[in-house]
Tab-separated table of C-alpha atoms and ligand atoms in Angstrom:
chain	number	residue	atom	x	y	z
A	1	UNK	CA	10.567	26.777	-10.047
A	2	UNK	CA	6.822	26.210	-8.906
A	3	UNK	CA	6.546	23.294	-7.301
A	4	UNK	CA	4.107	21.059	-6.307
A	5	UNK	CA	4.687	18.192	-3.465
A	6	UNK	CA	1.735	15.742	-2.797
A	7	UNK	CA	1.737	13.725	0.638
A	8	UNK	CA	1.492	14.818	4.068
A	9	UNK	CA	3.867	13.296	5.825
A	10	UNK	CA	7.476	13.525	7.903
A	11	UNK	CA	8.902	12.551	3.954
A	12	UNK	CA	7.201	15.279	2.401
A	13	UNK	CA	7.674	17.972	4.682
A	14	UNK	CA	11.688	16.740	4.101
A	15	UNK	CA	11.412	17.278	0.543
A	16	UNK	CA	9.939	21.058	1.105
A	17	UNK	CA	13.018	21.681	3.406
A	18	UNK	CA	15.368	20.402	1.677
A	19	UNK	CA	13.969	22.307	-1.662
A	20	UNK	CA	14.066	25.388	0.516
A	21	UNK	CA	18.094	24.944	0.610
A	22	UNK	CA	18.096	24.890	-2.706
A	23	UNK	CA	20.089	28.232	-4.276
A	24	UNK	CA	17.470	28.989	-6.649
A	25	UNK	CA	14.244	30.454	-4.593
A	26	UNK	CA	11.068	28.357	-5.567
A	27	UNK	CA	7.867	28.563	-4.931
A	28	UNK	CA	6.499	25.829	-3.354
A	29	UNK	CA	3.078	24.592	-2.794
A	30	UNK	CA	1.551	20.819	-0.830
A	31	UNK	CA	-1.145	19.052	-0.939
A	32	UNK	CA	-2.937	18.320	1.548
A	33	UNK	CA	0.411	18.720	4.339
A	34	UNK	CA	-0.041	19.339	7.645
A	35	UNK	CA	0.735	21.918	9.590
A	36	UNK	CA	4.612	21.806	10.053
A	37	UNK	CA	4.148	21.947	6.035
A	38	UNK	CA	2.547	25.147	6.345
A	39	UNK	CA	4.756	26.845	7.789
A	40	UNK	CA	7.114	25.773	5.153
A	41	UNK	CA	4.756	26.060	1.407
A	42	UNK	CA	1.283	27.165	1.160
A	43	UNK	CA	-1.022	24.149	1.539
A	44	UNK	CA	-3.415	23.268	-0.608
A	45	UNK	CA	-6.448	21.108	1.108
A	46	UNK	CA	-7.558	18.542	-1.852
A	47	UNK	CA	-7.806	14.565	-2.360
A	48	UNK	CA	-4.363	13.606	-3.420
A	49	UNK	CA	-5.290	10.166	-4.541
A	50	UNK	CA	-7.363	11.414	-6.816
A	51	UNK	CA	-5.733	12.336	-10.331
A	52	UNK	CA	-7.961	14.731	-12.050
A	53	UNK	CA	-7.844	17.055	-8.734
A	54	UNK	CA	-3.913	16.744	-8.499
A	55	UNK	CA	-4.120	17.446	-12.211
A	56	UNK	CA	-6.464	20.101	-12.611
A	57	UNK	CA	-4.424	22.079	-9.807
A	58	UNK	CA	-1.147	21.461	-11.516
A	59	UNK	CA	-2.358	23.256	-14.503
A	60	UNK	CA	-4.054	26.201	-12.820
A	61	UNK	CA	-1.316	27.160	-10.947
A	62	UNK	CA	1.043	26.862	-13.528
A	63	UNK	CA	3.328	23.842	-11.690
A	64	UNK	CA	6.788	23.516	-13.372
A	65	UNK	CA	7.393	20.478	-11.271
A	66	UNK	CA	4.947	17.954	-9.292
A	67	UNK	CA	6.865	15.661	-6.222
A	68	UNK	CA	4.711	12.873	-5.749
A	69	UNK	CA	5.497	11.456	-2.137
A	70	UNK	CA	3.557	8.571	-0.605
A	71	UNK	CA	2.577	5.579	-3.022
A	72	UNK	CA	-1.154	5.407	-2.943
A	73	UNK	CA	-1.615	8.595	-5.412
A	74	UNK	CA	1.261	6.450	-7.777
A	75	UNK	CA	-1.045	3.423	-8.083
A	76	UNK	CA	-4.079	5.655	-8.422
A	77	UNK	CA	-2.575	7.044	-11.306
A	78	UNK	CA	-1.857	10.724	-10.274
A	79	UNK	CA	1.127	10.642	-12.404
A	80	UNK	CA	-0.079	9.419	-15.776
A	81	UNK	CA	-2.803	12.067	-15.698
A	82	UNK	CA	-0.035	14.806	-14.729
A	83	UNK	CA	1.604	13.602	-17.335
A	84	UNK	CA	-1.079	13.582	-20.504
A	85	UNK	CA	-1.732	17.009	-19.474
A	86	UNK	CA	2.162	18.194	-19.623
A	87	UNK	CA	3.063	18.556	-16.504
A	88	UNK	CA	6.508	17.323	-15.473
A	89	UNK	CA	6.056	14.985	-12.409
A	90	UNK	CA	8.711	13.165	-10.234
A	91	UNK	CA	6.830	9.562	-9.924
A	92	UNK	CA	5.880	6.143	-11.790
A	93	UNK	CA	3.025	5.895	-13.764
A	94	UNK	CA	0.359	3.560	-12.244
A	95	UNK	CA	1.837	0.470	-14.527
A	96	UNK	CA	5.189	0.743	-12.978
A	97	UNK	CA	4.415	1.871	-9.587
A	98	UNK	CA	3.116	-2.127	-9.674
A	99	UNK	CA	6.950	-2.739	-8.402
A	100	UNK	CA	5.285	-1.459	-4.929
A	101	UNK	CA	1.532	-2.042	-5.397
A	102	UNK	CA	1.679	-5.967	-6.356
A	103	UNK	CA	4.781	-8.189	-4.636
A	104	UNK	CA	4.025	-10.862	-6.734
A	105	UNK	CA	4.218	-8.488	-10.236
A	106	UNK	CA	7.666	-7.135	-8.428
A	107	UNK	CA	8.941	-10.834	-8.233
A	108	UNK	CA	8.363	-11.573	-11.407
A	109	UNK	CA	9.834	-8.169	-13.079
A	110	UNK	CA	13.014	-9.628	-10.621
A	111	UNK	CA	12.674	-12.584	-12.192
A	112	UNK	CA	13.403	-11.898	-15.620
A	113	UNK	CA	15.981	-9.057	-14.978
A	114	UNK	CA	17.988	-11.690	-12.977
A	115	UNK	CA	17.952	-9.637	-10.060
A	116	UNK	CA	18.389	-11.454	-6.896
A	117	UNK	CA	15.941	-11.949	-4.260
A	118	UNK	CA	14.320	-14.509	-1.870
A	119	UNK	CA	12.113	-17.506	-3.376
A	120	UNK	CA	8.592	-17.046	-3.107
A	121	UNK	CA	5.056	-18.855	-3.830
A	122	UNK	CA	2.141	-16.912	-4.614
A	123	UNK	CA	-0.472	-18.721	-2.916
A	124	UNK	CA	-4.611	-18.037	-3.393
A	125	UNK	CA	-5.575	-20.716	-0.858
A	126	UNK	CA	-5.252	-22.708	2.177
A	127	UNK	CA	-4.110	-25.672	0.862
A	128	UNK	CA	-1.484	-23.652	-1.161
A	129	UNK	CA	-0.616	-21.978	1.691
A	130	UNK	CA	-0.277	-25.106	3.665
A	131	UNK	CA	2.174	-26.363	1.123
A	132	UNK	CA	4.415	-23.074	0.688
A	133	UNK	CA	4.965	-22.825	3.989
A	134	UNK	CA	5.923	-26.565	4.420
A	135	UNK	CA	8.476	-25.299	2.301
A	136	UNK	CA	9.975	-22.496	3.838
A	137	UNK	CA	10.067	-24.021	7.386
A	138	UNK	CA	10.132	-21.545	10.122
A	139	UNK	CA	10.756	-18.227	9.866
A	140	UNK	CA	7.549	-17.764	8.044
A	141	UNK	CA	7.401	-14.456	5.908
A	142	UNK	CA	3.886	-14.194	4.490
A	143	UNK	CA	3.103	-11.060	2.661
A	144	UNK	CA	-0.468	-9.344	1.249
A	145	UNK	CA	0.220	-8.797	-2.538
A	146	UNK	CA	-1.146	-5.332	-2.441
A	147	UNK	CA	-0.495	-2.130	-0.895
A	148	UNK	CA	-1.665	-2.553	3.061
A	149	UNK	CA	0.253	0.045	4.959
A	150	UNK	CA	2.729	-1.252	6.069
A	151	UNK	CA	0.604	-3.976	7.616
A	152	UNK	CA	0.617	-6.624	4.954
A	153	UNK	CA	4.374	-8.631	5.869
A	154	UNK	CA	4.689	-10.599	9.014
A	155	UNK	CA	7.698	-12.690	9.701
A	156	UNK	CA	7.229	-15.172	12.698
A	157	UNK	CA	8.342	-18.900	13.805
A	158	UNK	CA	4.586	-19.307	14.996
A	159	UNK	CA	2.833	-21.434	12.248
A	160	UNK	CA	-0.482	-21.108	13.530
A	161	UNK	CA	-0.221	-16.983	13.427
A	162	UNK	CA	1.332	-17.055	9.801
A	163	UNK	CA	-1.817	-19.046	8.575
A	164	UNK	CA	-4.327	-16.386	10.411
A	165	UNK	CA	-2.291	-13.895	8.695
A	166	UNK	CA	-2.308	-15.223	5.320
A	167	UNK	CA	-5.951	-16.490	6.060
A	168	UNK	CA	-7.169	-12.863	6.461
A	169	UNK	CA	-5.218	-11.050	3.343
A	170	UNK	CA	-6.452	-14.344	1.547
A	171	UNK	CA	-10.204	-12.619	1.754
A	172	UNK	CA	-8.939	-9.354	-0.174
A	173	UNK	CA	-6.591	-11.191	-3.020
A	174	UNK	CA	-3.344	-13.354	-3.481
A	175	UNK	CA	-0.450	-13.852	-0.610
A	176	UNK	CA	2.991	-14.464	-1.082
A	177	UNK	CA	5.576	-16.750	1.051
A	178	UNK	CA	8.585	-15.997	1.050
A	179	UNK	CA	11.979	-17.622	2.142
A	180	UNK	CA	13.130	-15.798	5.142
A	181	UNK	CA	16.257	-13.628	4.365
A	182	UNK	CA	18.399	-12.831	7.428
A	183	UNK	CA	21.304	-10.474	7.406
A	184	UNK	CA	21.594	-6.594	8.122
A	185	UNK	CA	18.763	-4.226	6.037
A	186	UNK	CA	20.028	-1.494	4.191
A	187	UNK	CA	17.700	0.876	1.738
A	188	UNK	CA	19.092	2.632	-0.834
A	189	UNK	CA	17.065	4.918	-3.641
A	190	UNK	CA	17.995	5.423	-7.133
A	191	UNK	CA	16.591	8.430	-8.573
A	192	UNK	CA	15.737	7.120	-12.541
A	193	UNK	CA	14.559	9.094	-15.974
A	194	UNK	CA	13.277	5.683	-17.566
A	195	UNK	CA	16.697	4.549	-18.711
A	196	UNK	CA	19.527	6.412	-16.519
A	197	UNK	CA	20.114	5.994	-12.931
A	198	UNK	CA	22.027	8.071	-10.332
A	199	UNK	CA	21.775	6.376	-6.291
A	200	UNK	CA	21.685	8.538	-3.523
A	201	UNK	CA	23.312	7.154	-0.648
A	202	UNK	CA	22.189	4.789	1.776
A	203	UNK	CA	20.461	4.894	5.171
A	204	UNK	CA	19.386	1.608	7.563
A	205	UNK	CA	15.881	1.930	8.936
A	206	UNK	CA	14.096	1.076	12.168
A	207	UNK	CA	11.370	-1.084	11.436
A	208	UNK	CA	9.904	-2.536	14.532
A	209	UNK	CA	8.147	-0.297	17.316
A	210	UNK	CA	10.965	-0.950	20.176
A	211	UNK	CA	14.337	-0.846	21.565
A	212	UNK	CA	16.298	-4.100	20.564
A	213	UNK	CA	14.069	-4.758	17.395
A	214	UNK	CA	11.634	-5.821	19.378
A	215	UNK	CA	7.482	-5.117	19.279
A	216	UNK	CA	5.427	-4.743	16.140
A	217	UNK	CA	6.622	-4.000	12.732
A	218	UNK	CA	5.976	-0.132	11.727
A	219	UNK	CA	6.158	2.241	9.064
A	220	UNK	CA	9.836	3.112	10.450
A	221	UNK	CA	10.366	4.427	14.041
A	222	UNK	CA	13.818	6.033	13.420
A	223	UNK	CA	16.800	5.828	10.380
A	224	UNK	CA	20.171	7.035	9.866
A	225	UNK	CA	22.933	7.419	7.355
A	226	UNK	CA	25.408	7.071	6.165
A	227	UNK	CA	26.467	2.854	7.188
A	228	UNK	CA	29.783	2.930	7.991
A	229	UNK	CA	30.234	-0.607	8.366
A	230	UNK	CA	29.153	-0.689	4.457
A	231	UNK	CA	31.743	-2.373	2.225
A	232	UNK	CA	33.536	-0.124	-0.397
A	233	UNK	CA	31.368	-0.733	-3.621
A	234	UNK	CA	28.156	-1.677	-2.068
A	235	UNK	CA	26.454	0.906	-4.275
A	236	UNK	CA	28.225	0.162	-7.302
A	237	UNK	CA	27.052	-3.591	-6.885
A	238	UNK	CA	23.571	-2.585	-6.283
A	239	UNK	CA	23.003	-0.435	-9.231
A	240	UNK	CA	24.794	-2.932	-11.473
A	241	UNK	CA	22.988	-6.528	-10.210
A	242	UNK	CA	19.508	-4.436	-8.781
A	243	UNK	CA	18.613	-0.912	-10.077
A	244	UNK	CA	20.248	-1.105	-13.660
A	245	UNK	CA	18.256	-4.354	-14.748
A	246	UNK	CA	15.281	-3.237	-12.870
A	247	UNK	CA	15.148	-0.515	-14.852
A	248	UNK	CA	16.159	-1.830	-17.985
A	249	UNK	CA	13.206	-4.573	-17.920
A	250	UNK	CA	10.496	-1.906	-17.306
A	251	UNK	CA	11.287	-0.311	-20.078
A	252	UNK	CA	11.306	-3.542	-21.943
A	253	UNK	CA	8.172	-4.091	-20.941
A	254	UNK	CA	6.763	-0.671	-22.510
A	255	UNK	CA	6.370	0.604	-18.347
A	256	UNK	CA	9.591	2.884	-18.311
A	257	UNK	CA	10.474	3.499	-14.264
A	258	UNK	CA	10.356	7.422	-13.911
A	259	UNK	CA	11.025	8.326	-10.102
A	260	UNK	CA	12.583	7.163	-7.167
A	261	UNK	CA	13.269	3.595	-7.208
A	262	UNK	CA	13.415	2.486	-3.464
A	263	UNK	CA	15.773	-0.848	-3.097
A	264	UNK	CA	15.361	-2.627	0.102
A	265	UNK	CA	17.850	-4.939	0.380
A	266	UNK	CA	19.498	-7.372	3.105
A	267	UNK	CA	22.973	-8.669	2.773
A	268	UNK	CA	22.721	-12.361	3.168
A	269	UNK	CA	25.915	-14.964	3.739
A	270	UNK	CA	25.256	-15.298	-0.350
A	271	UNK	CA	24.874	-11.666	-1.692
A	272	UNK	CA	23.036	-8.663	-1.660
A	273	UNK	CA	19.149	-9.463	-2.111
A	274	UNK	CA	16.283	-7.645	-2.562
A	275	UNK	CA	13.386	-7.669	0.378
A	276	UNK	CA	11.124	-4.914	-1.422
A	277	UNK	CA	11.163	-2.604	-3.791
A	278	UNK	CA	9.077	0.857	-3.145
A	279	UNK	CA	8.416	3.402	-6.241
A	280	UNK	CA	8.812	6.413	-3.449
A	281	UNK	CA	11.193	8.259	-0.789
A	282	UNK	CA	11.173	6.201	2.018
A	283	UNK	CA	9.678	7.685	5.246
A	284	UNK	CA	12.156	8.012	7.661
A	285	UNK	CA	14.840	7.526	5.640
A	286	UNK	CA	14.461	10.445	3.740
A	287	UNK	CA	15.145	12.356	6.500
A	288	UNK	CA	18.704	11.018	6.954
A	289	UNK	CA	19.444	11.055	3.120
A	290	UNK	CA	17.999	14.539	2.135
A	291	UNK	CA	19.896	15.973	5.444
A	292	UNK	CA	22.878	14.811	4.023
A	293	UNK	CA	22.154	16.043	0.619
A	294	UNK	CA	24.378	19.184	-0.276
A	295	UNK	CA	23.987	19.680	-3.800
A	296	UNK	CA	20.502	21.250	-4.989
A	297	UNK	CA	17.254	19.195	-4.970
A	298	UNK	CA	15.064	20.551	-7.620
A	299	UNK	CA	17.246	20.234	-10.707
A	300	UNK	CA	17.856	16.339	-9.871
A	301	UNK	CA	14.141	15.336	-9.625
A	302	UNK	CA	13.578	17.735	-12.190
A	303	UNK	CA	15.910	16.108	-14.826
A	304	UNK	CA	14.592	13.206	-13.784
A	305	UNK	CA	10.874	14.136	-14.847
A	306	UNK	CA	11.852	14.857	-18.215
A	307	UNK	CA	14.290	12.411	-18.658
A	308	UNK	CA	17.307	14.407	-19.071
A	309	UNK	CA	19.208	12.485	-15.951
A	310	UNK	CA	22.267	11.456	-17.868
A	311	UNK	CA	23.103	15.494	-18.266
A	312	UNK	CA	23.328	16.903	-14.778
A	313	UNK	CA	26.160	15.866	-12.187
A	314	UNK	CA	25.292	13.603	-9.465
A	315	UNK	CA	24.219	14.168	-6.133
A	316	UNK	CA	26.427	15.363	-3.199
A	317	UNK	CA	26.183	14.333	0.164
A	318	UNK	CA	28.048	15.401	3.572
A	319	UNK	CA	30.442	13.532	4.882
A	320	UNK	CA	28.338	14.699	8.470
A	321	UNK	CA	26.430	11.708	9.437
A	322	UNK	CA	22.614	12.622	10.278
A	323	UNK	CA	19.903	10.471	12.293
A	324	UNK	CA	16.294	10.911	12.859
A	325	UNK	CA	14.126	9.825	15.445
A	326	UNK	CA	10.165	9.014	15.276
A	327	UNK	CA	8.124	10.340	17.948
A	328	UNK	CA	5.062	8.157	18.108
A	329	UNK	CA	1.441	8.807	19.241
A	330	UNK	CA	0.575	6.314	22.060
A	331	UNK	CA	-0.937	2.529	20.693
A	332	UNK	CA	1.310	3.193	17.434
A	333	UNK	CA	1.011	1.363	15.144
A	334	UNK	CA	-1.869	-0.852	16.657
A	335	UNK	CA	-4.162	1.705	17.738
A	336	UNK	CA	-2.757	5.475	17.585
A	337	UNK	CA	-4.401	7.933	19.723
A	338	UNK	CA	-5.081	11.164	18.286
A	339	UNK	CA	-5.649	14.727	18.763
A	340	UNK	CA	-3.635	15.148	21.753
A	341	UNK	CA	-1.647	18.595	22.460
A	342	UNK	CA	1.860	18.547	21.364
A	343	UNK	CA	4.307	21.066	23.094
A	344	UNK	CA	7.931	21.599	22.662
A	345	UNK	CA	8.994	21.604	19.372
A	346	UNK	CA	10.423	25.170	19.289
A	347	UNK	CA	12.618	24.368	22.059
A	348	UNK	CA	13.585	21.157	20.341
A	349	UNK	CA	14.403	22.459	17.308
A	350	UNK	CA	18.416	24.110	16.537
A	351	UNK	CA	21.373	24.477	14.452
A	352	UNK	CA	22.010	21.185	13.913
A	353	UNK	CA	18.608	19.767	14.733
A	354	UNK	CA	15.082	19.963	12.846
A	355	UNK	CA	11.874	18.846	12.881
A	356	UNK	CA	9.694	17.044	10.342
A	357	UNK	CA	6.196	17.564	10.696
A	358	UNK	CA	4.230	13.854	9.923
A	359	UNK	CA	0.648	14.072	11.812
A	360	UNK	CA	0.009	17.739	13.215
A	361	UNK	CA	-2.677	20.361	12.942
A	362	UNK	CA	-3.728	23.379	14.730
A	363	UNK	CA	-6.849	23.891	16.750
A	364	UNK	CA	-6.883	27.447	17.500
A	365	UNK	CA	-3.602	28.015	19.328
A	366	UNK	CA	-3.028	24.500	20.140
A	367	UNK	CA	-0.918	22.236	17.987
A	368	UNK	CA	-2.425	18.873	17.937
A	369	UNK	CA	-0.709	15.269	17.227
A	370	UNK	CA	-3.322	13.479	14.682
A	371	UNK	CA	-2.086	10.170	13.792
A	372	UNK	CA	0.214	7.382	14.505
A	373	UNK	CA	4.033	9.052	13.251
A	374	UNK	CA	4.307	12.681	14.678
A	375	UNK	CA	7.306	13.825	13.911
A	376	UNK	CA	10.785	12.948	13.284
A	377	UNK	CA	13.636	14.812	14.547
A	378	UNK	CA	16.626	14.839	12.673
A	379	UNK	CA	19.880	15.884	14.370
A	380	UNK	CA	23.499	15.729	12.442
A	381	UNK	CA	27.180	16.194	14.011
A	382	UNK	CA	30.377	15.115	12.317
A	383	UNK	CA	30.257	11.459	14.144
A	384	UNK	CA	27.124	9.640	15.497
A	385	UNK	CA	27.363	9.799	19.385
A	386	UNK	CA	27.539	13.915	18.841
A	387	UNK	CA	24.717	13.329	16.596
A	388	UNK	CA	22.682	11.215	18.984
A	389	UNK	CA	23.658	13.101	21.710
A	390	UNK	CA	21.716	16.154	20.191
A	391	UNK	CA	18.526	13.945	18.586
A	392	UNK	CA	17.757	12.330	22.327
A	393	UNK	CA	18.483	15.672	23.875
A	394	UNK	CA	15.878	17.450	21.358
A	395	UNK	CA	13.017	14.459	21.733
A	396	UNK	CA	13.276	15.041	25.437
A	397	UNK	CA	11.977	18.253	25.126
A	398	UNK	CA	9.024	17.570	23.167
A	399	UNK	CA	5.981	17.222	25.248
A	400	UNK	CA	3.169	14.165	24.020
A	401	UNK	CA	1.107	12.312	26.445
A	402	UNK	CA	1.503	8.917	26.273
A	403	UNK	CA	3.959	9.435	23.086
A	404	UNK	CA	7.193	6.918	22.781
A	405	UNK	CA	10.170	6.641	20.675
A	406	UNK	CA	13.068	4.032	20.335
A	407	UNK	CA	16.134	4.400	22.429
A	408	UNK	CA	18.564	2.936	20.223
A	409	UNK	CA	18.543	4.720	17.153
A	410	UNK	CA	22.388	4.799	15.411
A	411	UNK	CA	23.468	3.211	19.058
A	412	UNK	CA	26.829	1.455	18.625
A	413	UNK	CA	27.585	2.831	14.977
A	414	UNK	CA	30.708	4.635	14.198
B	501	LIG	P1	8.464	-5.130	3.596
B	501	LIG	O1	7.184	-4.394	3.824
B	501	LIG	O2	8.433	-6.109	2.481
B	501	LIG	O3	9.646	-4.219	3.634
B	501	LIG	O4	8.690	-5.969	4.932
B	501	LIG	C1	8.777	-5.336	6.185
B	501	LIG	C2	9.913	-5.920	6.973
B	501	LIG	O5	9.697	-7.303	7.185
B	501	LIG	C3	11.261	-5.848	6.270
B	501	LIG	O6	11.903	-4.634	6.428
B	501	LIG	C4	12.000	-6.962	6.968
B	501	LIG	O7	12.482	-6.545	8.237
B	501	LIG	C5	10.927	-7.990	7.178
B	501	LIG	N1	10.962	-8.928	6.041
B	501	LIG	C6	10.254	-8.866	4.895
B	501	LIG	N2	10.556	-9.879	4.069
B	501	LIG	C7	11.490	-10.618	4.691
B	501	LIG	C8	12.229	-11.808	4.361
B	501	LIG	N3	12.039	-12.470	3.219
B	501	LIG	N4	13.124	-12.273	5.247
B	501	LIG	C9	13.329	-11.627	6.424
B	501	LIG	N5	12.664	-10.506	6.812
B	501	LIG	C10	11.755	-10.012	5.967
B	502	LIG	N1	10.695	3.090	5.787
B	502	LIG	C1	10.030	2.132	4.993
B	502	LIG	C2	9.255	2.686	3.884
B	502	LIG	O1	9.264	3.855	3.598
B	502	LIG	O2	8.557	1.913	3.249
């Protein structure tokens, strides 16, 4: 197959390996990537937020299948266009990639599927504000409605910093306050045609930027899978009371859900309840589910692009556990630095080990780190202190001034 992956990141550069596994040879192309991409599809240097771009590529080269990986291009649109021009693409359209892109429109699609989830109040002033979080009490969760990088929750039992938070998203649009919803975090992704659903298996991330869950919340500093401390029919619950009705209701609503349905969910004392939903791969988990994946990629995101899920056999995964771990540019995420040299990763990289590209380019011989996420290493073994073993023996040879990573990734699990 030709195929087309848009995104530049750790999660992309996932996809293109694992698609490189895949039996049948394809010929695979990113846009923009980076340069661990490169060395893995040909790159393709355009705006990938922008849908007549994506589109007008697609067609040229004569894409069978488009991967759409982060979510801004998904609220821009990119896949609608794709779409009306006839290209099969793995993503929402713009009206159901509001799931991710508006937490208030996500509650309220919960809502009427009867899916459960925390309380919230959408609040559009102070003195709303005020009042919602009189009624949560302390731990505040106050949230951005829109899309903000991972920047827009913050939960904290100061009062005074959940009111500057709120007061500054307040400038750009509405801000939602949620009951705080405490219990372990698990993701899990549903791959869905519109109507069908098929899970893949679950990973926990590493949200905050340091050991012990401590520092700054992040875009993900480390992941693995699978959760051996899972009970037996925690997917089976989660696709019937979460992905199924989800699912069902967009359609309802004339917005059918075609892509990767991201469930983040925490198990509270009284069930299973949703924290987010994301309309993409999640970056790092990715890394941990696709390494796991032994069954062939393409045809599964394929038959999900043209709705045909219901007809090919479900995912298989390795009963070899796999976890990844971020290397991060120093200041991440406050302040990244960038365009430092970054040595090492040939050495890192082995049989059981490999390397995701997230923020790298060359300058002349040089490889450079260029953002806030570097890379994530991903190392497997048949139990998790093998696995570790390997991942923190494989970071330690990675040269990055100033760079850090968490300590405790998988520590204490199976
Ligand atoms: P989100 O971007 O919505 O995933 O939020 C980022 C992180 O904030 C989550 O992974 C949780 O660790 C935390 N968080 C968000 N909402 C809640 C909540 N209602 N209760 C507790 N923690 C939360
Ligand atoms: N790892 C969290 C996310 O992808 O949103």
């Amino acid at each position: 197959m030709k195929i087309l992956v848009v995104g530049s990141g750790a999660r992309e550069h996932t996809i293109i390996q694992a698609l490189r596994r895949d039996p049948e040879k394809h010929q695979l192309w990113a846009a923009p990537g980076n340069a661990g991409i490169a060395a893995d599809a040909e790159v393709v240097a355009l705006n990938a937020t922008n849908p007549k771009v994506v589109t007008e590529f697609a067609v040229s080269a004569d894409i069978d299948l488009v991967i759409i990986g982060p979510e801004a291009p998904l609220v821009a649109g990119v896949a609608d266009r794709l779409r009306k021009a006839g290209v099969a693409v793995f993503g929402p359209s713009a009206d159901a990639a509001a799931l991710e892109g508006s937490k208030a429109f996500a509650k309220e699609v919960m809502a009427a599927a009867g899916v459960p989830t925390g309380q919230a109040w959408n609040v559009s002033d102070r003195t709303g504000l005020l009042e919602a979080l009189e009624r949560t009490g302390a731990p505040y969760v106050v949230k951005a409605d829109g899309l903000a990088s991972g920047k827009g929750v913050l939960v904290t039992d100061n009062k005074d910093h959940a009111i500057e938070h709120a007061e500054f998203y307040l400038q750009h649009g509405d801000v939602l306050v949620e009951e705080f919803l405490a219990g372990p975090e698990v993701s899990l992704f549903f791959l869905s045609d519109g109507t069908t659903v098929m899970p893949l298996t679950p990973a926990q991330d590493y949200k905050r930027a340091f050991d012990n869950d401590e520092g700054p919340n992040t875009g993900g500093m480390g992941a693995y899978s699978p959760l051996p401390w899972l009970d037996e029919g925690f997917i089976d619950t989660v696709q019937q009371q979460i992905a199924e009705p989800t699912i069902r209701e967009m359609a309802q609503r004339g917005t059918p859900f075609v892509g990767l349905l991201y469930c983040g969910l925490v198990i509270t004392d009284t069930g299973i309840k949703v924290i987010e939903f994301n309309v993409r791969f999640g970056d790092p988990e990715t890394q941990v589910v696709l390494a796991r994946l032994s069954s062939p990629l393409a045809p599964l995101l394929y038959a999900a692009a043209t709705e045909v899920l219901q007809s090919v056999e479900a995912p298989v995964f390795s009963d070899d556990v796999a976890l990844t771990i971020v290397l991060a540019s120093e200041g991440y995420p406050e302040d990244p630095q960038s365009g430092r040299v970054l040595t090492g990763l040939d050495e890192a990289s082995g049989d059981s080990v490999s390397i995701a590209h997230a923020a790298t380019a060359w300058d002349g011989e040089e490889l450079l780190a260029t953002g806030g996420r570097v890379v994530s290493v991903v190392a497997m073994g048949s139990d998790f202190s093998k696995a570790r073993a390997l991942g923190y023996a494989a970071i330690g040879k990675i040269g990055l001034e100033g760079s850090h990573f968490r300590s405790d990734i998988a520590q204490g699990i199976g």
